[in-house]
GROMACS .gro file of C-alpha atoms in nm:
model
  479
    1MET     CA    1   0.005   0.003  -0.001
    2HIS     CA    2   0.153   0.320  -0.127
    3TRP     CA    3   0.197   0.644   0.108
    4ILE     CA    4  -0.067   0.811  -0.134
    5ASP     CA    5  -0.317   0.568  -0.111
    6ILE     CA    6  -0.311   0.588   0.255
    7SER     CA    7  -0.298   0.941   0.267
    8ILE     CA    8  -0.609   0.946   0.060
    9ILE     CA    9  -0.776   0.706   0.293
   10VAL     CA   10  -0.687   0.899   0.623
   11ILE     CA   11  -0.787   1.236   0.474
   12TYR     CA   12  -1.150   1.115   0.334
   13ILE     CA   13  -1.247   0.913   0.661
   14SER     CA   14  -1.150   1.228   0.859
   15LEU     CA   15  -1.339   1.436   0.657
   16ILE     CA   16  -1.647   1.222   0.714
   17PHE     CA   17  -1.601   1.224   1.105
   18SER     CA   18  -1.570   1.612   1.075
   19VAL     CA   19  -1.913   1.623   0.912
   20GLY     CA   20  -2.044   1.389   1.170
   21ILE     CA   21  -1.956   1.618   1.439
   22LEU     CA   22  -2.085   1.933   1.254
   23MET     CA   23  -2.424   1.775   1.162
   24ARG     CA   24  -2.483   1.699   1.568
   25ASN     CA   25  -2.562   2.016   1.628
   26ARG     CA   26  -2.876   2.016   1.392
   27ILE     CA   27  -3.028   1.706   1.598
   28ASN     CA   28  -3.292   1.911   1.803
   29ASN     CA   29  -3.559   1.620   1.807
   30PHE     CA   30  -3.610   1.251   1.768
   31SER     CA   31  -3.778   1.309   1.423
   32SER     CA   32  -3.465   1.462   1.319
   33PHE     CA   33  -3.236   1.198   1.462
   34MET     CA   34  -3.459   0.901   1.310
   35ILE     CA   35  -3.567   1.039   0.964
   36ALA     CA   36  -3.389   1.376   0.935
   37GLY     CA   37  -3.714   1.576   1.019
   38GLN     CA   38  -3.907   1.441   0.675
   39GLY     CA   39  -3.755   1.755   0.475
   40LEU     CA   40  -3.535   1.607   0.231
   41GLY     CA   41  -3.522   1.710  -0.138
   42LEU     CA   42  -3.508   1.500  -0.424
   43SER     CA   43  -3.135   1.502  -0.511
   44LEU     CA   44  -3.040   1.437  -0.176
   45GLY     CA   45  -3.313   1.190  -0.079
   46VAL     CA   46  -3.195   0.985  -0.415
   47THR     CA   47  -2.820   0.982  -0.356
   48SER     CA   48  -2.913   0.893  -0.006
   49MET     CA   49  -3.103   0.595  -0.082
   50LEU     CA   50  -2.837   0.503  -0.331
   51GLY     CA   51  -2.573   0.554  -0.095
   52THR     CA   52  -2.709   0.325   0.179
   53GLU     CA   53  -2.789   0.040  -0.092
   54LEU     CA   54  -2.436   0.085  -0.240
   55GLY     CA   55  -2.245  -0.039   0.071
   56LEU     CA   56  -1.940  -0.245   0.124
   57ILE     CA   57  -2.165  -0.550   0.219
   58THR     CA   58  -2.314  -0.470  -0.130
   59VAL     CA   59  -2.019  -0.489  -0.322
   60MET     CA   60  -1.899  -0.783  -0.167
   61TYR     CA   61  -2.170  -1.020  -0.192
   62ASN     CA   62  -2.268  -0.902  -0.552
   63ALA     CA   63  -1.877  -0.942  -0.655
   64GLN     CA   64  -1.933  -1.307  -0.471
   65THR     CA   65  -2.239  -1.366  -0.682
   66GLY     CA   66  -2.053  -1.269  -0.983
   67VAL     CA   67  -1.780  -1.512  -0.910
   68LEU     CA   68  -2.034  -1.788  -0.831
   69GLN     CA   69  -2.279  -1.722  -1.108
   70TYR     CA   70  -2.107  -1.528  -1.387
   71PHE     CA   71  -2.314  -1.317  -1.630
   72SER     CA   72  -2.623  -1.494  -1.516
   73ALA     CA   73  -2.612  -1.272  -1.199
   74PHE     CA   74  -2.718  -0.982  -1.401
   75HIS     CA   75  -3.055  -1.086  -1.381
   76ILE     CA   76  -3.057  -0.973  -0.997
   77GLY     CA   77  -2.996  -0.593  -1.083
   78LEU     CA   78  -3.233  -0.609  -1.398
   79PHE     CA   79  -3.513  -0.709  -1.184
   80GLY     CA   80  -3.435  -0.430  -0.913
   81PHE     CA   81  -3.445  -0.182  -1.196
   82ILE     CA   82  -3.772  -0.299  -1.305
   83VAL     CA   83  -3.941  -0.320  -0.971
   84THR     CA   84  -3.808   0.001  -0.850
   85LEU     CA   85  -3.912   0.178  -1.193
   86VAL     CA   86  -4.274   0.053  -1.155
   87ILE     CA   87  -4.311   0.140  -0.789
   88GLY     CA   88  -4.187   0.484  -0.872
   89LEU     CA   89  -4.420   0.530  -1.170
   90SER     CA   90  -4.724   0.372  -0.989
   91GLY     CA   91  -4.656   0.501  -0.619
   92PHE     CA   92  -4.745   0.139  -0.485
   93VAL     CA   93  -4.731   0.115  -0.112
   94VAL     CA   94  -4.471   0.401  -0.068
   95THR     CA   95  -4.676   0.714  -0.132
   96LYS     CA   96  -4.967   0.572   0.105
   97LEU     CA   97  -4.724   0.539   0.378
   98ARG     CA   98  -4.591   0.887   0.321
   99ASP     CA   99  -4.918   1.046   0.308
  100MET     CA  100  -4.973   0.867   0.667
  101ASN     CA  101  -4.699   1.068   0.790
  102VAL     CA  102  -4.546   0.757   0.973
  103LYS     CA  103  -4.172   0.707   1.076
  104SER     CA  104  -4.170   0.329   1.018
  105ILE     CA  105  -4.356   0.058   0.902
  106PRO     CA  106  -4.438  -0.085   1.243
  107GLU     CA  107  -4.566   0.259   1.309
  108PHE     CA  108  -4.815   0.185   1.035
  109TYR     CA  109  -4.904  -0.135   1.169
  110GLY     CA  110  -5.021   0.064   1.490
  111LYS     CA  111  -5.216   0.313   1.308
  112ARG     CA  112  -5.406   0.029   1.069
  113PHE     CA  113  -5.455  -0.234   1.338
  114CYS     CA  114  -5.345  -0.183   1.670
  115GLN     CA  115  -5.043  -0.124   1.923
  116LYS     CA  116  -5.003  -0.504   1.991
  117THR     CA  117  -4.955  -0.552   1.601
  118ARG     CA  118  -4.693  -0.282   1.607
  119ILE     CA  119  -4.488  -0.399   1.884
  120ILE     CA  120  -4.475  -0.772   1.757
  121GLY     CA  121  -4.408  -0.643   1.385
  122ALA     CA  122  -4.129  -0.403   1.527
  123PHE     CA  123  -3.989  -0.716   1.745
  124LEU     CA  124  -3.980  -0.971   1.445
  125LEU     CA  125  -3.839  -0.680   1.229
  126VAL     CA  126  -3.570  -0.652   1.466
  127ILE     CA  127  -3.489  -1.030   1.499
  128GLY     CA  128  -3.479  -1.058   1.128
  129GLY     CA  129  -3.269  -0.737   1.084
  130MET     CA  130  -3.003  -0.799   1.336
  131LEU     CA  131  -2.981  -1.165   1.195
  132ASN     CA  132  -2.952  -1.023   0.856
  133MET     CA  133  -2.665  -0.766   0.968
  134GLY     CA  134  -2.484  -1.014   1.203
  135ILE     CA  135  -2.227  -1.100   0.928
  136PHE     CA  136  -2.178  -0.741   0.771
  137LEU     CA  137  -1.891  -0.663   1.033
  138ASN     CA  138  -1.707  -0.998   0.959
  139ILE     CA  139  -1.745  -0.927   0.550
  140GLY     CA  140  -1.606  -0.575   0.632
  141ALA     CA  141  -1.318  -0.718   0.789
  142LYS     CA  142  -1.243  -0.939   0.558
  143PHE     CA  143  -1.225  -0.693   0.283
  144ILE     CA  144  -0.981  -0.488   0.509
  145GLN     CA  145  -0.745  -0.818   0.556
  146SER     CA  146  -0.755  -0.894   0.172
  147ILE     CA  147  -0.707  -0.568   0.040
  148PHE     CA  148  -0.423  -0.422   0.290
  149GLY     CA  149  -0.300  -0.798   0.259
  150PHE     CA  150  -0.282  -0.841   0.650
  151GLU     CA  151  -0.260  -1.176   0.781
  152SER     CA  152  -0.540  -1.444   0.728
  153THR     CA  153  -0.561  -1.533   1.078
  154ASP     CA  154  -0.859  -1.548   1.312
  155GLN     CA  155  -0.682  -1.298   1.559
  156THR     CA  156  -0.606  -1.039   1.273
  157LEU     CA  157  -0.977  -1.061   1.182
  158LYS     CA  158  -1.117  -0.993   1.525
  159ILE     CA  159  -0.885  -0.698   1.585
  160ILE     CA  160  -1.015  -0.563   1.256
  161MET     CA  161  -1.395  -0.616   1.327
  162ALA     CA  162  -1.340  -0.440   1.675
  163LEU     CA  163  -1.158  -0.114   1.540
  164LEU     CA  164  -1.413  -0.106   1.284
  165LEU     CA  165  -1.709  -0.130   1.505
  166LEU     CA  166  -1.582   0.105   1.744
  167ILE     CA  167  -1.564   0.377   1.437
  168VAL     CA  168  -1.906   0.291   1.322
  169LEU     CA  169  -2.049   0.336   1.672
  170ILE     CA  170  -1.897   0.671   1.741
  171TYR     CA  171  -2.012   0.809   1.417
  172THR     CA  172  -2.355   0.671   1.461
  173MET     CA  173  -2.413   0.784   1.791
  174MET     CA  174  -2.305   1.152   1.694
  175GLY     CA  175  -2.525   1.281   1.422
  176GLY     CA  176  -2.816   1.045   1.364
  177MET     CA  177  -3.004   1.026   1.058
  178ILE     CA  178  -2.858   1.381   0.896
  179SER     CA  179  -2.512   1.269   0.941
  180VAL     CA  180  -2.601   0.943   0.775
  181VAL     CA  181  -2.746   1.112   0.489
  182VAL     CA  182  -2.486   1.377   0.447
  183THR     CA  183  -2.224   1.058   0.444
  184ASP     CA  184  -2.449   0.871   0.205
  185TYR     CA  185  -2.405   1.154  -0.035
  186PHE     CA  186  -2.044   1.169  -0.044
  187GLN     CA  187  -1.972   0.810  -0.034
  188PHE     CA  188  -2.206   0.742  -0.303
  189ILE     CA  189  -2.050   0.989  -0.533
  190ILE     CA  190  -1.666   0.853  -0.427
  191LEU     CA  191  -1.739   0.476  -0.462
  192SER     CA  192  -1.947   0.510  -0.770
  193VAL     CA  193  -1.655   0.695  -0.955
  194GLY     CA  194  -1.429   0.439  -0.826
  195LEU     CA  195  -1.621   0.115  -0.908
  196ILE     CA  196  -1.652   0.295  -1.268
  197PHE     CA  197  -1.309   0.335  -1.299
  198CYS     CA  198  -1.221  -0.039  -1.182
  199VAL     CA  199  -1.464  -0.163  -1.436
  200PHE     CA  200  -1.260   0.039  -1.746
  201TYR     CA  201  -0.935  -0.064  -1.586
  202SER     CA  202  -1.041  -0.423  -1.564
  203ILE     CA  203  -1.148  -0.430  -1.954
  204LEU     CA  204  -0.825  -0.248  -2.036
  205ILE     CA  205  -0.600  -0.514  -1.856
  206LEU     CA  206  -0.797  -0.841  -1.930
  207GLY     CA  207  -0.973  -0.738  -2.294
  208TRP     CA  208  -1.318  -0.710  -2.341
  209THR     CA  209  -1.345  -1.021  -2.552
  210ASN     CA  210  -1.124  -1.227  -2.336
  211ILE     CA  211  -1.339  -1.175  -2.053
  212PHE     CA  212  -1.641  -1.357  -2.210
  213ASP     CA  213  -1.420  -1.620  -2.383
  214SER     CA  214  -1.264  -1.713  -2.063
  215ILE     CA  215  -1.594  -1.734  -1.872
  216GLU     CA  216  -1.764  -1.924  -2.170
  217LYS     CA  217  -1.469  -2.188  -2.132
  218ILE     CA  218  -1.552  -2.237  -1.755
  219SER     CA  219  -1.924  -2.264  -1.762
  220LEU     CA  220  -2.170  -2.388  -2.022
  221ASN     CA  221  -2.452  -2.149  -1.912
  222PRO     CA  222  -2.284  -1.859  -1.784
  223TYR     CA  223  -2.581  -1.619  -1.918
  224ASN     CA  224  -2.904  -1.811  -1.832
  225PRO     CA  225  -3.006  -1.795  -1.442
  226PHE     CA  226  -3.298  -2.052  -1.510
  227ALA     CA  227  -3.052  -2.331  -1.641
  228SER     CA  228  -2.780  -2.224  -1.371
  229LYS     CA  229  -2.991  -2.160  -1.056
  230GLY     CA  230  -3.377  -2.298  -1.145
  231SER     CA  231  -3.710  -2.119  -1.164
  232SER     CA  232  -3.758  -2.087  -0.779
  233TYR     CA  233  -3.460  -1.880  -0.752
  234VAL     CA  234  -3.552  -1.640  -1.032
  235VAL     CA  235  -3.894  -1.579  -0.869
  236TRP     CA  236  -3.717  -1.527  -0.543
  237GLN     CA  237  -3.498  -1.233  -0.688
  238VAL     CA  238  -3.822  -1.073  -0.786
  239ILE     CA  239  -3.948  -1.089  -0.441
  240LEU     CA  240  -3.630  -0.956  -0.294
  241ALA     CA  241  -3.620  -0.662  -0.565
  242PHE     CA  242  -3.948  -0.562  -0.432
  243VAL     CA  243  -3.822  -0.602  -0.067
  244SER     CA  244  -3.508  -0.408  -0.141
  245ALA     CA  245  -3.708  -0.098  -0.267
  246VAL     CA  246  -4.031  -0.093  -0.055
  247VAL     CA  247  -4.013  -0.329   0.259
  248TRP     CA  248  -3.681  -0.326   0.400
  249PRO     CA  249  -3.667  -0.090   0.656
  250THR     CA  250  -3.333   0.137   0.546
  251ALA     CA  251  -3.511   0.196   0.212
  252ILE     CA  252  -3.842   0.257   0.313
  253THR     CA  253  -3.675   0.503   0.592
  254ARG     CA  254  -3.501   0.697   0.294
  255ALA     CA  255  -3.849   0.737   0.136
  256LEU     CA  256  -4.033   0.831   0.469
  257THR     CA  257  -3.763   1.126   0.495
  258MET     CA  258  -3.886   1.279   0.152
  259LYS     CA  259  -4.087   1.591   0.197
  260ASP     CA  260  -4.398   1.458   0.019
  261SER     CA  261  -4.522   1.164  -0.195
  262LYS     CA  262  -4.462   1.324  -0.506
  263THR     CA  263  -4.106   1.358  -0.446
  264ILE     CA  264  -4.103   1.001  -0.323
  265LYS     CA  265  -4.226   0.870  -0.670
  266LYS     CA  266  -3.947   1.077  -0.835
  267GLN     CA  267  -3.699   0.943  -0.595
  268TYR     CA  268  -3.761   0.586  -0.698
  269ILE     CA  269  -3.788   0.654  -1.073
  270TRP     CA  270  -3.439   0.813  -1.070
  271SER     CA  271  -3.324   0.545  -0.815
  272SER     CA  272  -3.424   0.235  -1.031
  273ILE     CA  273  -3.121   0.289  -1.262
  274SER     CA  274  -2.858   0.275  -0.990
  275PHE     CA  275  -3.054  -0.035  -0.840
  276LEU     CA  276  -2.957  -0.162  -1.169
  277ILE     CA  277  -2.584  -0.054  -1.166
  278ARG     CA  278  -2.518  -0.117  -0.792
  279PHE     CA  279  -2.578  -0.517  -0.883
  280MET     CA  280  -2.402  -0.546  -1.231
  281ILE     CA  281  -2.095  -0.338  -1.153
  282PRO     CA  282  -1.982  -0.537  -0.841
  283CYS     CA  283  -2.091  -0.848  -1.038
  284PHE     CA  284  -1.874  -0.781  -1.332
  285ILE     CA  285  -1.585  -0.682  -1.127
  286GLY     CA  286  -1.611  -1.054  -0.977
  287ILE     CA  287  -1.629  -1.207  -1.297
  288CYS     CA  288  -1.320  -1.013  -1.393
  289ALA     CA  289  -1.147  -1.160  -1.073
  290VAL     CA  290  -1.258  -1.499  -1.198
  291VAL     CA  291  -1.080  -1.435  -1.541
  292TYR     CA  292  -0.783  -1.282  -1.387
  293TYR     CA  293  -0.669  -1.569  -1.128
  294GLN     CA  294  -0.832  -1.833  -1.357
  295ASN     CA  295  -0.782  -2.101  -1.101
  296ILE     CA  296  -1.001  -2.006  -0.795
  297ASP     CA  297  -1.029  -2.363  -0.651
  298ASN     CA  298  -0.841  -2.275  -0.336
  299ILE     CA  299  -0.961  -1.899  -0.276
  300ASP     CA  300  -1.211  -1.768  -0.064
  301THR     CA  301  -1.482  -1.637  -0.332
  302LEU     CA  302  -1.588  -1.340  -0.089
  303SER     CA  303  -1.193  -1.240  -0.056
  304LEU     CA  304  -1.145  -1.255  -0.439
  305MET     CA  305  -1.266  -0.920  -0.527
  306PRO     CA  306  -1.054  -0.721  -0.301
  307SER     CA  307  -0.755  -0.934  -0.368
  308TYR     CA  308  -0.792  -0.871  -0.728
  309LEU     CA  309  -0.836  -0.493  -0.688
  310SER     CA  310  -0.544  -0.423  -0.450
  311GLU     CA  311  -0.320  -0.620  -0.737
  312ILE     CA  312  -0.447  -0.422  -1.025
  313LEU     CA  313  -0.525  -0.072  -0.926
  314PRO     CA  314  -0.270   0.198  -0.966
  315VAL     CA  315  -0.157   0.421  -0.694
  316GLY     CA  316  -0.420   0.691  -0.601
  317LEU     CA  317  -0.699   0.493  -0.751
  318LEU     CA  318  -0.668   0.208  -0.492
  319GLY     CA  319  -0.681   0.460  -0.222
  320LEU     CA  320  -0.993   0.630  -0.352
  321VAL     CA  321  -1.172   0.282  -0.388
  322ILE     CA  322  -1.074   0.187  -0.034
  323ALA     CA  323  -1.171   0.517   0.095
  324GLY     CA  324  -1.514   0.482  -0.090
  325MET     CA  325  -1.545   0.134   0.043
  326LEU     CA  326  -1.463   0.216   0.391
  327SER     CA  327  -1.722   0.501   0.379
  328ALA     CA  328  -1.968   0.269   0.230
  329PHE     CA  329  -1.882   0.011   0.509
  330MET     CA  330  -1.980   0.302   0.758
  331SER     CA  331  -2.287   0.419   0.584
  332THR     CA  332  -2.417   0.096   0.557
  333HIS     CA  333  -2.358   0.009   0.938
  334ASP     CA  334  -2.467   0.350   1.067
  335SER     CA  335  -2.819   0.305   0.846
  336TYR     CA  336  -2.883  -0.016   0.978
  337LEU     CA  337  -2.767   0.058   1.362
  338LEU     CA  338  -2.966   0.379   1.353
  339CYS     CA  339  -3.289   0.206   1.198
  340TRP     CA  340  -3.303  -0.100   1.442
  341SER     CA  341  -3.208   0.150   1.747
  342THR     CA  342  -3.489   0.387   1.687
  343ILE     CA  343  -3.780   0.136   1.576
  344ILE     CA  344  -3.684  -0.043   1.898
  345THR     CA  345  -3.705   0.281   2.093
  346ASN     CA  346  -4.006   0.405   1.878
  347ASP     CA  347  -4.207   0.115   1.817
  348ILE     CA  348  -4.151  -0.101   2.094
  349ILE     CA  349  -4.031   0.072   2.386
  350GLU     CA  350  -4.254   0.364   2.393
  351PRO     CA  351  -4.565   0.188   2.319
  352LEU     CA  352  -4.485  -0.085   2.588
  353TYR     CA  353  -4.423   0.245   2.846
  354GLY     CA  354  -4.743   0.338   2.754
  355LYS     CA  355  -4.650   0.706   2.773
  356LYS     CA  356  -4.485   0.964   2.561
  357ILE     CA  357  -4.127   0.991   2.596
  358SER     CA  358  -3.939   1.315   2.552
  359SER     CA  359  -3.716   1.331   2.236
  360LYS     CA  360  -3.409   1.391   2.446
  361ASN     CA  361  -3.476   1.085   2.607
  362LYS     CA  362  -3.570   0.870   2.319
  363ILE     CA  363  -3.248   0.973   2.147
  364ASN     CA  364  -3.015   0.875   2.455
  365ILE     CA  365  -3.241   0.527   2.484
  366SER     CA  366  -3.172   0.479   2.097
  367ARG     CA  367  -2.784   0.555   2.120
  368LEU     CA  368  -2.775   0.296   2.418
  369ILE     CA  369  -2.930   0.032   2.210
  370ILE     CA  370  -2.699   0.113   1.938
  371VAL     CA  371  -2.394  -0.010   2.143
  372ILE     CA  372  -2.600  -0.311   2.256
  373LEU     CA  373  -2.680  -0.401   1.896
  374GLY     CA  374  -2.310  -0.300   1.811
  375LEU     CA  375  -2.169  -0.574   2.037
  376TYR     CA  376  -2.433  -0.819   1.929
  377ILE     CA  377  -2.304  -0.809   1.555
  378LEU     CA  378  -1.954  -0.835   1.685
  379TYR     CA  379  -2.063  -1.171   1.859
  380TRP     CA  380  -2.239  -1.293   1.573
  381GLY     CA  381  -1.985  -1.218   1.319
  382LEU     CA  382  -1.720  -1.398   1.517
  383PHE     CA  383  -1.912  -1.723   1.589
  384TYR     CA  384  -2.182  -1.791   1.303
  385GLU     CA  385  -2.055  -2.049   1.090
  386GLY     CA  386  -2.224  -2.111   0.748
  387SER     CA  387  -2.123  -2.192   0.393
  388ASP     CA  388  -2.433  -2.025   0.226
  389SER     CA  389  -2.326  -1.733  -0.035
  390VAL     CA  390  -2.381  -1.390   0.150
  391TRP     CA  391  -2.679  -1.308  -0.074
  392SER     CA  392  -2.876  -1.652   0.013
  393TYR     CA  393  -2.801  -1.564   0.387
  394LEU     CA  394  -2.921  -1.198   0.349
  395GLY     CA  395  -3.243  -1.346   0.161
  396ILE     CA  396  -3.344  -1.593   0.426
  397THR     CA  397  -3.268  -1.423   0.762
  398GLY     CA  398  -3.439  -1.092   0.606
  399ALA     CA  399  -3.739  -1.340   0.499
  400ILE     CA  400  -3.804  -1.386   0.883
  401TYR     CA  401  -3.932  -0.993   0.869
  402PHE     CA  402  -4.048  -0.970   0.535
  403SER     CA  403  -4.246  -1.254   0.449
  404GLY     CA  404  -4.497  -1.143   0.710
  405ALA     CA  405  -4.454  -0.753   0.663
  406ILE     CA  406  -4.526  -0.797   0.250
  407ALA     CA  407  -4.849  -0.961   0.359
  408VAL     CA  408  -4.941  -0.712   0.628
  409LEU     CA  409  -4.813  -0.401   0.464
  410VAL     CA  410  -4.980  -0.447   0.122
  411GLY     CA  411  -5.295  -0.626   0.290
  412GLY     CA  412  -5.321  -0.359   0.535
  413LEU     CA  413  -5.309  -0.083   0.265
  414TYR     CA  414  -5.550  -0.206  -0.009
  415TRP     CA  415  -5.783  -0.440   0.153
  416LYS     CA  416  -6.035  -0.324   0.387
  417LYS     CA  417  -6.137  -0.647   0.536
  418ALA     CA  418  -5.735  -0.715   0.669
  419SER     CA  419  -5.778  -0.763   1.047
  420GLU     CA  420  -5.568  -0.744   1.325
  421ILE     CA  421  -5.574  -1.108   1.413
  422GLY     CA  422  -5.486  -1.200   1.032
  423ALA     CA  423  -5.189  -0.939   1.095
  424ILE     CA  424  -5.043  -1.074   1.383
  425LEU     CA  425  -5.086  -1.438   1.243
  426ALA     CA  426  -4.886  -1.342   0.927
  427LEU     CA  427  -4.621  -1.174   1.122
  428ILE     CA  428  -4.575  -1.417   1.351
  429GLY     CA  429  -4.577  -1.688   1.058
  430GLY     CA  430  -4.255  -1.513   0.915
  431LEU     CA  431  -4.030  -1.688   1.179
  432SER     CA  432  -4.105  -2.010   0.950
  433ALA     CA  433  -3.837  -1.882   0.740
  434LEU     CA  434  -3.574  -1.968   1.026
  435ILE     CA  435  -3.584  -2.291   0.884
  436GLY     CA  436  -3.395  -2.162   0.595
  437LEU     CA  437  -3.087  -2.082   0.791
  438GLU     CA  438  -2.821  -2.353   0.686
  439PRO     CA  439  -2.732  -2.494   1.063
  440ILE     CA  440  -3.102  -2.547   1.114
  441ARG     CA  441  -3.162  -2.685   0.757
  442GLU     CA  442  -2.898  -2.918   0.821
  443TYR     CA  443  -3.010  -3.015   1.183
  444LEU     CA  444  -3.343  -3.068   1.066
  445SER     CA  445  -3.204  -3.253   0.741
  446ILE     CA  446  -3.423  -3.038   0.519
  447ASN     CA  447  -3.278  -3.062   0.164
  448LEU     CA  448  -3.461  -2.754   0.026
  449LYS     CA  449  -3.270  -2.469  -0.096
  450PRO     CA  450  -3.301  -2.118   0.108
  451GLU     CA  451  -3.502  -1.956  -0.174
  452GLN     CA  452  -3.756  -2.239  -0.194
  453ILE     CA  453  -3.793  -2.226   0.201
  454GLY     CA  454  -3.828  -1.829   0.154
  455LEU     CA  455  -4.115  -1.904  -0.122
  456LEU     CA  456  -4.292  -2.118   0.097
  457SER     CA  457  -4.273  -1.902   0.401
  458LEU     CA  458  -4.396  -1.594   0.207
  459LEU     CA  459  -4.688  -1.812   0.104
  460PHE     CA  460  -4.774  -1.922   0.431
  461THR     CA  461  -4.792  -1.554   0.582
  462CYS     CA  462  -5.006  -1.455   0.289
  463SER     CA  463  -5.258  -1.718   0.364
  464MET     CA  464  -5.227  -1.654   0.734
  465MET     CA  465  -5.316  -1.282   0.639
  466PHE     CA  466  -5.597  -1.403   0.440
  467PHE     CA  467  -5.757  -1.683   0.633
  468GLY     CA  468  -5.693  -1.520   0.938
  469SER     CA  469  -5.901  -1.199   0.858
  470LEU     CA  470  -6.177  -1.386   0.712
  471LEU     CA  471  -6.212  -1.625   1.042
  472PHE     CA  472  -6.157  -1.309   1.272
  473PRO     CA  473  -6.289  -1.006   1.100
  474ARG     CA  474  -6.259  -0.656   1.207
  475LYS     CA  475  -6.521  -0.534   1.427
  476GLU     CA  476  -6.626  -0.283   1.178
  477VAL     CA  477  -6.669  -0.562   0.904
  478ALA     CA  478  -6.837  -0.797   1.148
  479LYS     CA  479  -7.100  -0.543   1.214
   0.00000   0.00000   0.00000
């Protein structure tokens, strides 16, 4: 690592921290801490959503997907683009939520159904979300370990994870959503520029035709996802595209920060392009890494991309890319930690307390929860063992929350007969997705793939919502 690269990294991270300190003075209530006061304009809202979704974890798992599935992995980005564009044009779900002036999906549960539904929904959201986030720290540490060429030992990995967590905790607690949004803005610009350079530099080194020829020699079906992964996997990707854009809390929180529903639609229309790019560019870099190394049998697929970049990128560009990646790491973690902690405070603790909690106390409670959640992801990242790809892991852990949330959210917004009992049954039904976790699958000797279990879980929760609402109707309907 050249001193110029290190200087770029240090200067950039220092500037980001300075922004966090400056933004701290703008936090005057819990709304500004959680959703930036719901006053964001279009450009900042778009780049914030893209910055959150273009994190280090995103780059890593998409590159790994490219390594494992080659060009057939591009369909994930294509579905993301189409689904996000349709949502932007139609305003499906997102505009109704913004018009209700809620700060989170569990808050919608409370307004549409009851406080019990809100608390259960928030509790399951946090369980799924924290399991989902549990491997983020480990992946970030592996990126640092690979790209800096540190020793590949567990002790080194643990030290890197602890240092990364400390940086993230300090930054997240300082400025809340306002700092997160500003970080997202700069991180998106820096990382986007860096990744685009990586693509063109890879093509320059490897050759455009050679990249395709090399992959075609390795795989008989490098372009067709139906042939390589099966129809259930492809259908699952459409569901995940909808979840990423609408149901996942970090994305919908960005939408709810917008000043009105009209701006939200524009936000999604513009964001759809980058939902395509954020999958395709890292996938392509992962494919280039396969072509570069040729024999990857003894190389960790997750570490392949950072090792490749550390070898091919020139001085200066390497520092820029690493700075962007580290900023992306911070952006994703502070977004997730802030999202989960404020939902616990706003949608679990305050309703259970039964009284209004002052903004100051809610902010302090959220900051304490951020520390607790940070310690949890450190523990989970150190001890979880599983060989599923990161993308498969994220999909099935997220399904613990979103399989029930899809049924309750869509049903609650568009079906008048949706009832409290139906909503609660659907939310609890989402726990069925736990079966898809690799250690549980192996323990129960289940031969189904994670995506198949996820689809069955979604079908189950929708059935619970439908039949539960018909058998136990709302009081108004019963009359």
